[in-house]
Amino acid sequence: MLRTFAVVLIVSALALSGCQTLGAGKAKVDSQIQDLQNQVSVMEIRLKENEEELLKTRKSVQQLVSENEDLRAGLSDMKKKASKSSVAEFRKPLSKQVQIALRNAGFNPGPIDGKMGVQTRNAIRAFQKANRLPVSGDVDYNTWQALKEFLYKKQK
């Protein structure tokens, strides 16, 4: 029994001395674990902040895209209205005006007599072809838009 008690005492002494050594090591490990947990917490906070910033940026981009689409739709509508009103307000020019503009542009309409004869129509067709317009021999809106700049100035 004494022998058992001595063994227990020796084992206890060894255990206590080992626990003290282990205790110092455990405190160091616990400190390192706490440091790592603190770093993880800081990273989680930063991640949440970055996610919130990303969400705000996405909303801003979506708003800008929506505004851009609205502006494009408005511009398209304005172009259509402007085109329709310009075409609707188009009045055919006088035959003399067409003949003068054709001559100034370098296309021979024949005599400037105010009559839409064969020579004038051929000159209109030549002008339309040269300006990549539909060739009809008639002075439509697009033909006159291209031709009217020559009404008061000669081509060089």
Coordinates of N, CA and C in Angstrom, one line a residue:
M1 N 0.8 -1.2 0.0 CA 0.0 0.0 0.0 C 0.9 1.2 0.0
L2 N 1.9 1.2 0.8 CA 2.8 2.3 0.8 C 3.5 2.5 -0.6
R3 N 3.8 1.3 -1.1 CA 4.4 1.4 -2.4 C 3.4 2.0 -3.4
T4 N 2.2 1.7 -3.4 CA 1.2 2.2 -4.3 C 1.0 3.7 -4.1
F5 N 1.1 4.1 -2.8 CA 0.9 5.5 -2.5 C 2.1 6.3 -3.0
A6 N 3.3 5.7 -3.0 CA 4.5 6.4 -3.5 C 4.4 6.5 -5.0
V7 N 3.9 5.5 -5.6 CA 3.8 5.5 -7.1 C 2.8 6.6 -7.4
V8 N 1.7 6.7 -6.7 CA 0.7 7.7 -7.0 C 1.2 9.1 -6.7
L9 N 2.0 9.2 -5.7 CA 2.6 10.5 -5.4 C 3.6 10.9 -6.5
I10 N 4.4 10.0 -6.9 CA 5.4 10.3 -8.0 C 4.7 10.6 -9.3
V11 N 3.7 9.9 -9.6 CA 2.9 10.1 -10.8 C 2.2 11.5 -10.7
S12 N 1.7 11.8 -9.5 CA 1.0 13.1 -9.3 C 2.0 14.2 -9.4
A13 N 3.2 14.1 -8.9 CA 4.3 15.1 -9.0 C 4.7 15.3 -10.4
L14 N 4.8 14.2 -11.1 CA 5.2 14.3 -12.5 C 4.1 15.0 -13.3
A15 N 2.9 14.6 -13.0 CA 1.7 15.2 -13.7 C 1.6 16.7 -13.5
L16 N 1.8 17.1 -12.2 CA 1.8 18.5 -11.9 C 2.9 19.3 -12.5
S17 N 4.1 18.7 -12.6 CA 5.1 19.5 -13.2 C 4.9 19.5 -14.8
G18 N 4.3 18.5 -15.3 CA 4.0 18.4 -16.7 C 2.9 19.4 -17.0
C19 N 1.9 19.5 -16.1 CA 0.8 20.4 -16.3 C 1.2 21.8 -16.3
Q20 N 2.2 22.1 -15.5 CA 2.7 23.5 -15.5 C 3.4 23.8 -16.8
T21 N 4.1 22.9 -17.3 CA 4.8 23.1 -18.6 C 3.7 23.1 -19.7
L22 N 2.7 22.2 -19.6 CA 1.6 22.2 -20.5 C 0.8 23.4 -20.4
G23 N 0.6 23.9 -19.2 CA -0.2 25.1 -18.9 C 0.4 26.3 -19.6
A24 N 1.7 26.5 -19.5 CA 2.4 27.6 -20.2 C 2.2 27.5 -21.7
G25 N 2.3 26.3 -22.2 CA 2.2 26.1 -23.6 C 0.7 26.2 -24.0
K26 N -0.2 25.8 -23.2 CA -1.6 26.0 -23.5 C -2.0 27.4 -23.5
A27 N -1.5 28.2 -22.6 CA -1.8 29.6 -22.6 C -1.3 30.3 -23.8
K28 N -0.1 29.9 -24.3 CA 0.4 30.4 -25.6 C -0.5 30.1 -26.7
V29 N -0.9 28.8 -26.8 CA -1.8 28.3 -27.9 C -3.1 29.1 -27.8
D30 N -3.6 29.2 -26.6 CA -4.9 30.0 -26.4 C -4.8 31.4 -26.9
S31 N -3.6 32.0 -26.6 CA -3.4 33.4 -27.1 C -3.3 33.4 -28.6
Q32 N -2.7 32.5 -29.2 CA -2.6 32.4 -30.7 C -4.0 32.2 -31.3
I33 N -4.8 31.3 -30.7 CA -6.1 31.1 -31.1 C -7.0 32.3 -31.1
Q34 N -6.8 33.0 -30.0 CA -7.6 34.3 -29.8 C -7.2 35.3 -30.8
D35 N -5.8 35.4 -31.1 CA -5.4 36.3 -32.2 C -6.0 35.9 -33.5
L36 N -6.0 34.7 -33.8 CA -6.6 34.2 -35.1 C -8.1 34.5 -35.2
Q37 N -8.7 34.3 -34.1 CA -10.2 34.6 -34.0 C -10.4 36.1 -34.3
N38 N -9.6 36.9 -33.7 CA -9.7 38.4 -33.9 C -9.5 38.7 -35.4
Q39 N -8.5 38.1 -36.0 CA -8.2 38.4 -37.4 C -9.4 37.9 -38.3
V40 N -10.0 36.8 -37.9 CA -11.1 36.3 -38.7 C -12.3 37.3 -38.6
S41 N -12.5 37.8 -37.3 CA -13.6 38.7 -37.1 C -13.4 40.0 -37.9
V42 N -12.1 40.5 -38.0 CA -11.8 41.7 -38.8 C -12.1 41.4 -40.2
M43 N -11.7 40.3 -40.7 CA -11.9 39.9 -42.1 C -13.3 39.8 -42.5
E44 N -14.1 39.2 -41.5 CA -15.6 39.1 -41.8 C -16.2 40.5 -41.9
I45 N -15.8 41.4 -41.0 CA -16.3 42.8 -41.1 C -15.9 43.4 -42.4
R46 N -14.7 43.3 -42.8 CA -14.3 43.9 -44.1 C -15.0 43.2 -45.3
L47 N -15.3 41.9 -45.2 CA -16.0 41.3 -46.3 C -17.4 41.8 -46.3
K48 N -18.0 42.0 -45.2 CA -19.4 42.5 -45.2 C -19.4 43.9 -45.7
E49 N -18.4 44.8 -45.4 CA -18.4 46.1 -45.9 C -18.2 46.1 -47.4
N50 N -17.3 45.2 -47.9 CA -17.1 45.1 -49.4 C -18.3 44.6 -50.1
E51 N -19.1 43.7 -49.5 CA -20.3 43.2 -50.1 C -21.4 44.3 -50.2
E52 N -21.4 45.2 -49.1 CA -22.4 46.3 -49.1 C -22.0 47.3 -50.2
E53 N -20.7 47.6 -50.4 CA -20.2 48.5 -51.4 C -20.5 47.9 -52.8
L54 N -20.3 46.7 -52.9 CA -20.5 46.0 -54.2 C -22.0 46.1 -54.6
L55 N -22.9 45.9 -53.6 CA -24.3 46.1 -53.8 C -24.7 47.5 -54.2
K56 N -24.1 48.5 -53.5 CA -24.4 49.9 -53.9 C -23.9 50.2 -55.3
T57 N -22.7 49.7 -55.7 CA -22.2 49.9 -57.0 C -23.1 49.2 -58.1
R58 N -23.5 48.0 -57.8 CA -24.4 47.3 -58.8 C -25.7 48.2 -59.0
K59 N -26.3 48.7 -57.9 CA -27.5 49.5 -58.0 C -27.2 50.7 -58.8
S60 N -26.0 51.4 -58.6 CA -25.7 52.6 -59.4 C -25.6 52.3 -60.8
V61 N -24.9 51.1 -61.1 CA -24.7 50.7 -62.5 C -26.1 50.5 -63.2
Q62 N -27.0 49.7 -62.5 CA -28.3 49.5 -63.0 C -29.1 50.7 -63.2
Q63 N -28.9 51.7 -62.3 CA -29.6 53.0 -62.5 C -29.1 53.7 -63.7
L64 N -27.8 53.7 -63.9 CA -27.1 54.4 -65.1 C -27.6 53.7 -66.4
V65 N -27.6 52.4 -66.4 CA -28.0 51.6 -67.6 C -29.5 52.0 -67.9
S66 N -30.3 52.0 -66.9 CA -31.7 52.4 -67.1 C -31.9 53.8 -67.6
E67 N -31.1 54.7 -67.0 CA -31.2 56.1 -67.5 C -30.7 56.2 -69.0
N68 N -29.6 55.5 -69.3 CA -29.1 55.5 -70.6 C -30.1 54.9 -71.6
E69 N -30.8 53.8 -71.2 CA -31.8 53.3 -72.1 C -33.0 54.3 -72.3
D70 N -33.4 55.0 -71.2 CA -34.4 56.0 -71.3 C -34.0 57.1 -72.3
L71 N -32.7 57.6 -72.1 CA -32.2 58.6 -73.0 C -32.2 58.2 -74.5
R72 N -31.8 56.9 -74.7 CA -31.7 56.4 -76.1 C -33.1 56.4 -76.6
A73 N -34.1 55.9 -75.8 CA -35.5 55.8 -76.3 C -36.0 57.2 -76.6
G74 N -35.7 58.1 -75.8 CA -36.1 59.5 -76.0 C -35.5 60.1 -77.2
L75 N -34.2 59.9 -77.4 CA -33.5 60.4 -78.6 C -34.1 59.7 -79.9
S76 N -34.3 58.4 -79.8 CA -34.9 57.7 -81.0 C -36.3 58.3 -81.3
D77 N -37.1 58.6 -80.3 CA -38.4 59.2 -80.5 C -38.3 60.6 -81.1
M78 N -37.3 61.4 -80.6 CA -37.1 62.7 -81.1 C -36.6 62.7 -82.6
K79 N -35.7 61.7 -82.9 CA -35.3 61.6 -84.3 C -36.5 61.2 -85.2
K80 N -37.3 60.3 -84.8 CA -38.5 59.9 -85.6 C -39.4 61.1 -85.8
K81 N -39.7 61.8 -84.7 CA -40.6 63.0 -84.9 C -39.9 64.0 -85.8
A82 N -38.6 64.3 -85.6 CA -38.0 65.3 -86.5 C -38.0 64.9 -87.9
S83 N -37.7 63.6 -88.1 CA -37.7 63.1 -89.5 C -39.1 63.2 -90.1
K84 N -40.1 62.8 -89.4 CA -41.5 62.8 -89.9 C -42.0 64.2 -90.1
S85 N -41.6 65.1 -89.2 CA -42.1 66.5 -89.4 C -41.3 67.2 -90.6
S86 N -40.0 66.8 -90.7 CA -39.3 67.4 -91.9 C -39.9 66.9 -93.2
V87 N -40.1 65.6 -93.3 CA -40.7 65.0 -94.5 C -42.1 65.6 -94.7
A88 N -42.9 65.7 -93.6 CA -44.2 66.2 -93.8 C -44.3 67.6 -94.2
E89 N -43.3 68.4 -93.8 CA -43.3 69.8 -94.1 C -42.6 70.1 -95.5
F90 N -42.1 69.0 -96.1 CA -41.3 69.2 -97.4 C -42.3 69.7 -98.5
R91 N -41.8 70.7 -99.1 CA -42.5 71.3 -100.3 C -41.6 71.1 -101.4
K92 N -42.1 70.6 -102.5 CA -41.2 70.4 -103.7 C -40.7 71.8 -104.1
P93 N -39.5 71.9 -104.5 CA -38.9 73.1 -105.0 C -39.4 73.4 -106.4
L94 N -39.3 74.7 -106.7 CA -39.7 75.1 -108.1 C -38.7 74.4 -109.1
S95 N -39.2 74.1 -110.2 CA -38.4 73.5 -111.3 C -37.2 74.3 -111.6
K96 N -37.3 75.7 -111.6 CA -36.1 76.5 -111.8 C -35.1 76.4 -110.7
Q97 N -35.5 76.2 -109.5 CA -34.6 76.0 -108.4 C -33.8 74.7 -108.6
V98 N -34.5 73.7 -109.0 CA -33.9 72.4 -109.2 C -32.9 72.5 -110.3
Q99 N -33.2 73.1 -111.4 CA -32.3 73.3 -112.6 C -31.1 74.1 -112.2
I100 N -31.3 75.2 -111.4 CA -30.1 76.0 -111.0 C -29.2 75.2 -110.1
A101 N -29.8 74.5 -109.2 CA -29.0 73.7 -108.2 C -28.2 72.6 -109.0
L102 N -28.9 71.9 -109.9 CA -28.3 70.9 -110.7 C -27.1 71.5 -111.5
R103 N -27.3 72.6 -112.2 CA -26.2 73.2 -112.9 C -25.0 73.6 -112.0
N104 N -25.3 74.2 -110.9 CA -24.3 74.6 -109.9 C -23.5 73.3 -109.4
A105 N -24.2 72.2 -109.3 CA -23.6 71.0 -108.8 C -22.8 70.2 -109.9
G106 N -22.9 70.7 -111.1 CA -22.1 70.1 -112.2 C -22.9 69.2 -113.0
F107 N -24.2 69.2 -113.0 CA -25.1 68.3 -113.8 C -25.9 69.2 -114.7
N108 N -25.8 68.9 -116.0 CA -26.5 69.8 -117.0 C -28.0 69.4 -117.2
P109 N -28.8 70.4 -116.7 CA -30.3 70.1 -116.8 C -30.8 70.7 -118.1
G110 N -30.0 71.2 -119.0 CA -30.5 71.9 -120.2 C -30.8 73.3 -119.8
P111 N -31.6 74.0 -120.7 CA -32.0 75.4 -120.4 C -32.7 75.6 -119.1
I112 N -32.4 76.6 -118.4 CA -33.1 77.0 -117.1 C -34.4 77.6 -117.5
D113 N -35.4 76.8 -117.7 CA -36.7 77.3 -118.2 C -37.9 77.0 -117.3
G114 N -37.6 76.3 -116.2 CA -38.7 76.0 -115.3 C -39.6 74.9 -115.7
K115 N -39.1 74.1 -116.7 CA -39.9 72.9 -117.2 C -39.1 71.7 -116.8
M116 N -39.8 70.7 -116.3 CA -39.2 69.4 -116.0 C -39.1 68.5 -117.2
G117 N -38.2 68.8 -118.1 CA -38.1 68.0 -119.4 C -37.2 66.8 -119.2
V118 N -36.9 66.2 -120.3 CA -36.1 65.0 -120.3 C -34.7 65.3 -119.8
Q119 N -34.1 66.4 -120.2 CA -32.7 66.7 -119.8 C -32.7 66.9 -118.3
T120 N -33.6 67.6 -117.8 CA -33.7 67.9 -116.3 C -33.8 66.6 -115.5
R121 N -34.7 65.7 -116.0 CA -34.9 64.4 -115.3 C -33.7 63.6 -115.4
N122 N -33.0 63.6 -116.5 CA -31.7 62.8 -116.6 C -30.7 63.4 -115.7
A123 N -30.6 64.7 -115.6 CA -29.7 65.3 -114.7 C -30.0 65.0 -113.2
I124 N -31.3 64.9 -112.9 CA -31.7 64.5 -111.5 C -31.2 63.1 -111.3
R125 N -31.5 62.2 -112.2 CA -31.1 60.8 -112.1 C -29.5 60.7 -111.9
A126 N -28.8 61.4 -112.7 CA -27.3 61.4 -112.6 C -26.9 61.9 -111.2
F127 N -27.5 63.0 -110.7 CA -27.2 63.5 -109.4 C -27.5 62.5 -108.3
Q128 N -28.7 61.8 -108.4 CA -29.1 60.8 -107.4 C -28.1 59.7 -107.4
K129 N -27.7 59.2 -108.6 CA -26.8 58.1 -108.7 C -25.4 58.5 -108.1
A130 N -24.9 59.7 -108.4 CA -23.7 60.2 -107.9 C -23.7 60.3 -106.4
N131 N -24.8 60.6 -105.8 CA -25.0 60.8 -104.4 C -25.5 59.6 -103.6
R132 N -25.6 58.5 -104.3 CA -26.0 57.2 -103.7 C -27.5 57.4 -103.1
L133 N -28.3 58.0 -103.9 CA -29.7 58.1 -103.5 C -30.5 57.2 -104.5
P134 N -31.7 56.8 -104.0 CA -32.6 56.0 -104.9 C -32.8 56.8 -106.2
V135 N -32.5 56.2 -107.4 CA -32.6 56.8 -108.7 C -34.0 56.7 -109.2
S136 N -34.7 57.9 -109.2 CA -36.1 57.9 -109.7 C -36.4 59.0 -110.7
G137 N -35.5 60.0 -110.7 CA -35.7 61.1 -111.7 C -36.7 62.2 -111.1
D138 N -37.2 61.9 -109.9 CA -38.1 62.9 -109.2 C -37.3 63.5 -108.0
V139 N -37.6 64.7 -107.7 CA -37.0 65.4 -106.6 C -37.8 65.1 -105.3
D140 N -37.4 64.1 -104.6 CA -38.0 63.8 -103.3 C -37.3 64.5 -102.2
Y141 N -37.7 64.2 -100.9 CA -37.1 64.9 -99.8 C -35.6 64.8 -99.7
N142 N -35.1 63.5 -99.8 CA -33.7 63.2 -99.6 C -32.9 63.8 -100.8
T143 N -33.4 63.8 -102.0 CA -32.7 64.3 -103.1 C -32.6 65.9 -103.0
W144 N -33.7 66.5 -102.6 CA -33.6 68.0 -102.4 C -32.7 68.3 -101.2
Q145 N -32.7 67.5 -100.2 CA -31.7 67.9 -99.1 C -30.3 67.9 -99.5
A146 N -30.0 66.9 -100.4 CA -28.6 66.9 -101.0 C -28.4 67.9 -102.0
L147 N -29.4 68.3 -102.8 CA -29.2 69.2 -103.9 C -29.3 70.6 -103.5
K148 N -30.1 71.0 -102.5 CA -30.4 72.4 -102.2 C -29.2 73.2 -101.8
E149 N -28.1 72.5 -101.3 CA -26.9 73.2 -100.9 C -26.2 73.9 -102.1
F150 N -26.6 73.4 -103.3 CA -26.0 73.9 -104.6 C -26.8 75.1 -105.2
L151 N -27.9 75.4 -104.6 CA -28.8 76.4 -105.1 C -28.1 77.7 -105.3
Y152 N -27.3 78.1 -104.3 CA -26.7 79.4 -104.3 C -25.2 79.4 -104.4
K153 N -24.6 78.2 -104.6 CA -23.2 78.1 -104.7 C -22.8 77.1 -105.8
K154 N -21.8 77.3 -106.5 CA -21.3 76.4 -107.6 C -20.3 75.4 -107.0
Q155 N -20.3 74.2 -107.6 CA -19.4 73.2 -107.2 C -18.0 73.6 -107.7
K156 N -17.0 73.4 -107.0 CA -15.6 73.8 -107.4 C -15.0 72.7 -108.3

